[in-house]
Coordinates of C-alpha atoms in Angstrom, one line a residue:
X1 CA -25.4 103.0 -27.5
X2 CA -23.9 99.6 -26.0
X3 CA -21.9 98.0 -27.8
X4 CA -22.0 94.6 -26.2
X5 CA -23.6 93.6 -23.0
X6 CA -23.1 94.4 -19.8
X7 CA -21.4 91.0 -17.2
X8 CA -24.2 91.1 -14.5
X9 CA -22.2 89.0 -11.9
X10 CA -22.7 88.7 -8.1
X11 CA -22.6 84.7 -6.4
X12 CA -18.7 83.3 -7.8
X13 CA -18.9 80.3 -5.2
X14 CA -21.9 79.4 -4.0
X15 CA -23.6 76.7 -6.1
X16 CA -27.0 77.9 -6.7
X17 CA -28.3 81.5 -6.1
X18 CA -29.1 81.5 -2.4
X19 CA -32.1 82.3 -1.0
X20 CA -31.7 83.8 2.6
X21 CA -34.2 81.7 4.9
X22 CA -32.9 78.4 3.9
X23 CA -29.1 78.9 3.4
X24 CA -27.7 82.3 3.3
X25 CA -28.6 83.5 7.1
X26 CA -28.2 79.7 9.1
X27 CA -23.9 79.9 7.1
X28 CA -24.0 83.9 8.0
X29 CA -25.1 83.1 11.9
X30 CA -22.9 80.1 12.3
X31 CA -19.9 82.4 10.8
X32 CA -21.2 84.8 13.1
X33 CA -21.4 82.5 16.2
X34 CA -17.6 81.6 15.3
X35 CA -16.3 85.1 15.3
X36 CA -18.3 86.8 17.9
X37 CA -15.6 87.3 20.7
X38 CA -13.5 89.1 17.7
X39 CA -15.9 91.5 17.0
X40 CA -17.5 94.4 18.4
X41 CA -21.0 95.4 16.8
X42 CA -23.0 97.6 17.0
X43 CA -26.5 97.9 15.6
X44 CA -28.1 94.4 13.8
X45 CA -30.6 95.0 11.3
X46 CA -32.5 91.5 9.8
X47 CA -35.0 91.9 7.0
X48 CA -37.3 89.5 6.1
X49 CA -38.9 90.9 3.1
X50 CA -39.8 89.9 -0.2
X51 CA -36.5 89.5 -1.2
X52 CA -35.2 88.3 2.5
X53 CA -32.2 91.0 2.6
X54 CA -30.2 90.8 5.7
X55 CA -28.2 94.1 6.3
X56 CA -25.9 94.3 9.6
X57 CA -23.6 97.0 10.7
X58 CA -20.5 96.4 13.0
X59 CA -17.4 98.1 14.2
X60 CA -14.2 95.9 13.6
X61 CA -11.9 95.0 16.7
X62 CA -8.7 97.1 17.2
X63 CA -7.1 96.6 13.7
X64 CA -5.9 99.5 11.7
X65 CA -6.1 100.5 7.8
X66 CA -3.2 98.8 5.4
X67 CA -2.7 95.8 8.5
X68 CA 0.0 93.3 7.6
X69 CA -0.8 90.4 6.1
X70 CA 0.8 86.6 6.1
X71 CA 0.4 83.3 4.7
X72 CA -1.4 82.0 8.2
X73 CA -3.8 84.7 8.4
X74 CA -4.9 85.5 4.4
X75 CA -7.1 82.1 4.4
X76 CA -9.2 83.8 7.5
X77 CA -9.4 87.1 5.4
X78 CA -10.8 85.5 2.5
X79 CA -12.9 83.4 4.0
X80 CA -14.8 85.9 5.9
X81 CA -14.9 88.3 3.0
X82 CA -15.8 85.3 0.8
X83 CA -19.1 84.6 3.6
X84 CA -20.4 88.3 3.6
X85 CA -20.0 89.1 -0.3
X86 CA -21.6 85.7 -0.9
X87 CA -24.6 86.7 1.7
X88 CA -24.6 90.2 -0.3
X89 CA -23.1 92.4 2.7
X90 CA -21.2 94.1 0.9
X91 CA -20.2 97.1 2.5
X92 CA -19.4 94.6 5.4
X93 CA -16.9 92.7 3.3
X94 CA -15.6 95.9 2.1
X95 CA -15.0 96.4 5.6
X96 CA -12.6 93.2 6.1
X97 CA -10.9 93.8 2.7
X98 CA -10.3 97.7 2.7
X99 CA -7.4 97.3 5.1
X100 CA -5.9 95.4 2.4
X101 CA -5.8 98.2 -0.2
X102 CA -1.8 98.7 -0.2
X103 CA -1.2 94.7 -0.4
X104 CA 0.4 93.1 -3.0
X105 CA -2.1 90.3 -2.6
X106 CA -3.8 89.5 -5.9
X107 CA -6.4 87.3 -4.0
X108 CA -7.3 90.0 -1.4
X109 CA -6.9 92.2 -4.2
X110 CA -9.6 91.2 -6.8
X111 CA -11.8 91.0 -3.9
X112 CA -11.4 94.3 -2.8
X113 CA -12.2 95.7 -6.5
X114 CA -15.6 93.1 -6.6
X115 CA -16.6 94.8 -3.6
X116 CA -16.5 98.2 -4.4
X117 CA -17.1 97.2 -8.3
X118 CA -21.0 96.2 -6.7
X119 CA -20.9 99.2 -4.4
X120 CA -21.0 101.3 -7.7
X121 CA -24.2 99.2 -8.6
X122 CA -25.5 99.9 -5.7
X123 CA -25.2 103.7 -5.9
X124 CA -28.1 106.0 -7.1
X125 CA -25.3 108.5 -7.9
X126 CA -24.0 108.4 -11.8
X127 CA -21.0 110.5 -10.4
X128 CA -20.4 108.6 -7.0
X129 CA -21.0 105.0 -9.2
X130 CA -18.5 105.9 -12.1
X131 CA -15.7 107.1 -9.2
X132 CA -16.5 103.6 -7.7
X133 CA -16.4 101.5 -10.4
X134 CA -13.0 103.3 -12.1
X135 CA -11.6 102.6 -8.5
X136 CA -12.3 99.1 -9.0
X137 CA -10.6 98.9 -11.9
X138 CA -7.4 100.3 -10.8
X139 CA -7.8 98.5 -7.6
X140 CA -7.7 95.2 -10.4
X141 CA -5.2 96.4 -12.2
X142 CA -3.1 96.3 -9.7
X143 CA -4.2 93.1 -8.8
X144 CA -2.9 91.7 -12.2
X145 CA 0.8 93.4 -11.7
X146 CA 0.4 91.0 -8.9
X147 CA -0.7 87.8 -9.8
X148 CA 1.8 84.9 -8.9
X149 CA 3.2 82.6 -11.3
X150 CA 0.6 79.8 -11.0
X151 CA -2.0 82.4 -12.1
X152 CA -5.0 83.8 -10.2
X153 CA -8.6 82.9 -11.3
X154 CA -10.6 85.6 -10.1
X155 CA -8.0 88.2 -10.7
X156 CA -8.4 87.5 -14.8
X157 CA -12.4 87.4 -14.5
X158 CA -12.4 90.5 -12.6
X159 CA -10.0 92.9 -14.6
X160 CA -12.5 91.2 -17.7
X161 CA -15.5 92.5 -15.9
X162 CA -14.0 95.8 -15.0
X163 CA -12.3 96.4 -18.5
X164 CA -15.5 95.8 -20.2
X165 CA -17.6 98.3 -17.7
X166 CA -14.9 101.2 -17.3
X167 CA -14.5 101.2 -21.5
X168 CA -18.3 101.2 -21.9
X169 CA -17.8 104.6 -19.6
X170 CA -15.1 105.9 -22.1
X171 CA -17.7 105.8 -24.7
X172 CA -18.6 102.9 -28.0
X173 CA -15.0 103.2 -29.2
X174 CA -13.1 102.4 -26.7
X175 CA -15.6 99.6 -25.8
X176 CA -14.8 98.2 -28.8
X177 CA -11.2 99.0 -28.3
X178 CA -11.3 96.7 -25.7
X179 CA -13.3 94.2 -26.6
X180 CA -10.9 91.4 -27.5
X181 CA -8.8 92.1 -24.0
X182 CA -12.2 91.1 -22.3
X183 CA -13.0 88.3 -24.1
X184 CA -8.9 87.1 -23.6
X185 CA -8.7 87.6 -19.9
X186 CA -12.0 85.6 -19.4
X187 CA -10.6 82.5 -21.2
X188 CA -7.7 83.0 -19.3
X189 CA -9.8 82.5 -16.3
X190 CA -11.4 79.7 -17.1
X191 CA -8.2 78.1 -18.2
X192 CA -7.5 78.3 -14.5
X193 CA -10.7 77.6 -13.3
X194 CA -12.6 75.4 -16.0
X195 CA -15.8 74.5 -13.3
X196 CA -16.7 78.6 -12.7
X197 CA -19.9 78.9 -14.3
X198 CA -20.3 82.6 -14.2
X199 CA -17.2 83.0 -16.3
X200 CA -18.2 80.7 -19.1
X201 CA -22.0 82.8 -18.2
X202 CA -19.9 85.9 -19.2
X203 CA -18.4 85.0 -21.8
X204 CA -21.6 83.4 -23.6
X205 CA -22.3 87.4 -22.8
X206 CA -19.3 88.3 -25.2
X207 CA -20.3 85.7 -27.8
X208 CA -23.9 86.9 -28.2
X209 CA -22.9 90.1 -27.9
X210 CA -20.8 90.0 -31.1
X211 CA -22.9 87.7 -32.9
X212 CA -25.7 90.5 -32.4
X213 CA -23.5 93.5 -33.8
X214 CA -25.4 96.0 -36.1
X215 CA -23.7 96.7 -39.2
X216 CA -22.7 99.8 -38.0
X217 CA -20.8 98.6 -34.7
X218 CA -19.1 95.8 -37.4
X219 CA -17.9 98.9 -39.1
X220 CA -16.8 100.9 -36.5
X221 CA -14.9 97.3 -35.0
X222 CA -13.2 97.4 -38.2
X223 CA -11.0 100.6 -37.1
X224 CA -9.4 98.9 -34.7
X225 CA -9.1 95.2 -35.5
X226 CA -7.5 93.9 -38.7
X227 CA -10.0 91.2 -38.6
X228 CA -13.0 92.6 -36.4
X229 CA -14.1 89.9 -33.2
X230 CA -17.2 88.3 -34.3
X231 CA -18.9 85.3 -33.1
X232 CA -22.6 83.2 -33.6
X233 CA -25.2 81.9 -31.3
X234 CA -24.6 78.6 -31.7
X235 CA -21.3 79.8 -30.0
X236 CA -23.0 82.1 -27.5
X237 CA -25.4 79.3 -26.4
X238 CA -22.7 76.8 -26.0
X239 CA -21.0 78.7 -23.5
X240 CA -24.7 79.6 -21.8
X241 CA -24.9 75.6 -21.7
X242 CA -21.9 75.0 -19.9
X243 CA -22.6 77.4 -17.1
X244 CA -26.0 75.8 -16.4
X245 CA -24.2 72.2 -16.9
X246 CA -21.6 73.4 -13.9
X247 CA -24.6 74.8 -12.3
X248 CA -28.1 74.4 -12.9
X249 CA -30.0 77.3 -12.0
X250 CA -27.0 79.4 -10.2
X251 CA -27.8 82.5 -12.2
X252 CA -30.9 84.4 -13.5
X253 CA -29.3 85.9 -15.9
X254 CA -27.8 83.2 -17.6
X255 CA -31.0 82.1 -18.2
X256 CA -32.4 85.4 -19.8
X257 CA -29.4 85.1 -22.4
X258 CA -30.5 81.9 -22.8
X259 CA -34.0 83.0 -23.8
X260 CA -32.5 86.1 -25.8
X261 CA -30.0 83.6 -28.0
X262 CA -32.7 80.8 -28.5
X263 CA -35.0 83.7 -29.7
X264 CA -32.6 84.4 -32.6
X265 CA -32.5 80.6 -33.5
X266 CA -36.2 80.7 -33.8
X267 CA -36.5 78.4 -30.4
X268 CA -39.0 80.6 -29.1
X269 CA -40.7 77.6 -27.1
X270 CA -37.2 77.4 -25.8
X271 CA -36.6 80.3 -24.9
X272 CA -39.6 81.3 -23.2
X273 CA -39.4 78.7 -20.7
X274 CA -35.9 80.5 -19.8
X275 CA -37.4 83.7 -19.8
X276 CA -39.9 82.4 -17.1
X277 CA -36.8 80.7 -15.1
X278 CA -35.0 84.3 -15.1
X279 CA -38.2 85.6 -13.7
X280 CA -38.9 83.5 -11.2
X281 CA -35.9 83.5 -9.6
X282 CA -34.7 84.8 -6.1
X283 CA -34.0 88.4 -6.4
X284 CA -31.3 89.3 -3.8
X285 CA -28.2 91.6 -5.5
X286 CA -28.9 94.5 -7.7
X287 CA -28.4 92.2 -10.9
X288 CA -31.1 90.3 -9.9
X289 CA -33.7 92.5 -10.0
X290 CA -32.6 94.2 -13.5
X291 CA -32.9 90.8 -14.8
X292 CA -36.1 90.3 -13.1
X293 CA -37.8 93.0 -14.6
X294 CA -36.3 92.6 -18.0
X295 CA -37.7 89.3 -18.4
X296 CA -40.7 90.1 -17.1
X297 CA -41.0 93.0 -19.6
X298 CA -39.9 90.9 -22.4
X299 CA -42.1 87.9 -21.3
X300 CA -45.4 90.9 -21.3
X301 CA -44.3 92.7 -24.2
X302 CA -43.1 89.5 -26.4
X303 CA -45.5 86.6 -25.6
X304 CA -48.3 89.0 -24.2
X305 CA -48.1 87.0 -20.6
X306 CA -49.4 88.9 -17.3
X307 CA -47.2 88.0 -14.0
X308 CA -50.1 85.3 -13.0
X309 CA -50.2 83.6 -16.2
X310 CA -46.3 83.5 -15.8
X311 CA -46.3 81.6 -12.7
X312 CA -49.1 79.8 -14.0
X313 CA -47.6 78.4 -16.9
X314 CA -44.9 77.5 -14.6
X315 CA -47.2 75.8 -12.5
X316 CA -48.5 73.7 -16.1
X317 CA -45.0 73.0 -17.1
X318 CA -42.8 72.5 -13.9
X319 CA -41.5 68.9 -15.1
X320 CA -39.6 71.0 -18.3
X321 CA -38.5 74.1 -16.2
X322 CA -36.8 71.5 -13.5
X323 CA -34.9 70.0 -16.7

């Protein structure tokens, strides 16, 4: 049984969710174009499916595992790594940033554990994807023994994110255990970086979460906290708000919470609208299409709407879903 919600987080920079023929590929070939002569590849792959995946493959130049880093150089790394995560090559930025592993870097550092953090998505193997995703975290944790004195952003988001998925494998209490260490290091986050809309997404995520808590998972919260976390939708749907305020329509899956918490308000006009925006939207990483199908399962199975009467009601109503 989950206790609360899973943080179903890929794009951190880019504005909106990209969608590969108009901006993803053109910023991946110019990057490309720029770095050529450093590179040696090898086979080139391109995609253009429903979902416009771009895979490519490439051998690195002549550098070793664990290469030295320095101030004029780190900028490059993240950069490049920042450019294929964003494009969802991920094993290719895991590429750049494995080198980095023994650093004491937090900024290569947190990247390194996002990487393999969405390699574990990726895997088909519950084994292979718990190994990855409790590498992560220690990969994180490391990042946060790290972290300079002016604080690192993505380092607090990313141990959050981690925490809350390596506790959930440890079972409901320790979930719970950990609950209020999740919800801390994500306001510590956006206390460093108050415009990062998939933080204050992720921590709606944590507000609905606990204003949704059986009685049961309030009783079993009680073992470990004097006074148990608990929060409301109102709070949960302020913090959904912001996100799309920062940046309107970055993230399907802010829009699905949206839906869910507006449903327990009794908005269900509301909500449906953002249960067809979390539909319609580009699917790209593997969080994409889980949100994808869940809204269109909830849109079926809740409001009794096939995929064509979907798209056309979003035809009808396209003034109000480009609110």
């Amino acid at each position: 049984m989950r206790i609360f919600h899973k943080f179903l987080l890929f794009n951190n920079f880019a504005p909106h969710k990209l969608r590969f023929h108009s901006i993803a590929r053109p910023a991946f070939f110019k990057y490309y174009q720029q770095q050529q002569s450093q590179w040696k590849f090898s086979n080139i792959f391109l995609g253009f499916g429903g979902t416009g995946l771009l895979s490519i493959s490439w051998f690195t130049s002549s550098k070793k595992d664990n290469d030295e880093i320095n101030d004029a150089n780190v900028d490059k790394i993240i950069r490049d790594a920042d450019i294929l995560y964003n494009a969802y090559l991920i094993d290719n930025a895991y590429g750049i940033l494995r080198r980095y592993r023994s650093s004491e870097n937090s900024e290569l550092l947190w990247r390194l554990a996002r990487v393999i953090c969405e390699q574990g998505k990726q895997s088909k193997n519950v084994e292979e994807k718990n190994r990855l995703f409790r590498e992560a975290f220690e990969i994180i944790e490391k990042a946060l023994k790290c972290e300079p004195a002016k604080g690192s952003f993505g380092t607090h988001k990313w141990y959050a994110i981690l925490l809350n998925i390596v506790s959930e494998l440890d079972g409901d209490k320790a979930q719970l255990s950990k609950a209020v260490e999740v919800r801390n290091h994500f306001e510590r986050a956006l206390e460093l970086d108050p415009l990062d809309a998939t933080t204050w997404h992720s921590l709606g995520v944590w507000h609905y979460s606990f204003a949704n808590l059986s009685t049961s998972q309030r009783f079993l919260a009680g073992i470990f906290y004097s006074r148990p976390p608990n929060s409301t939708y109102v709070e949960a749907l302020r913090h959904f708000e912001n996100a799309e305020a920062i940046k309107p329509g970055f993230y399907s899956a802010n829009n699905y919470y949206m839906g869910l918490t507006l449903e327990q308000m009794n908005r269900h006009d509301e909500a449906k609208v953002q249960f067809i925006l979390a539909f319609i939207a580009p699917v790209i990483s593997m969080d994409d299409g889980e949100i994808h199908k869940k809204a269109f399962d909830h849109l079926h199975k809740k409001y009794r709407l096939t995929r064509e009467q979907i798209m056309e009601e979003h035809g009808k109503n396209s003034k109000t879903f480009n609110k």
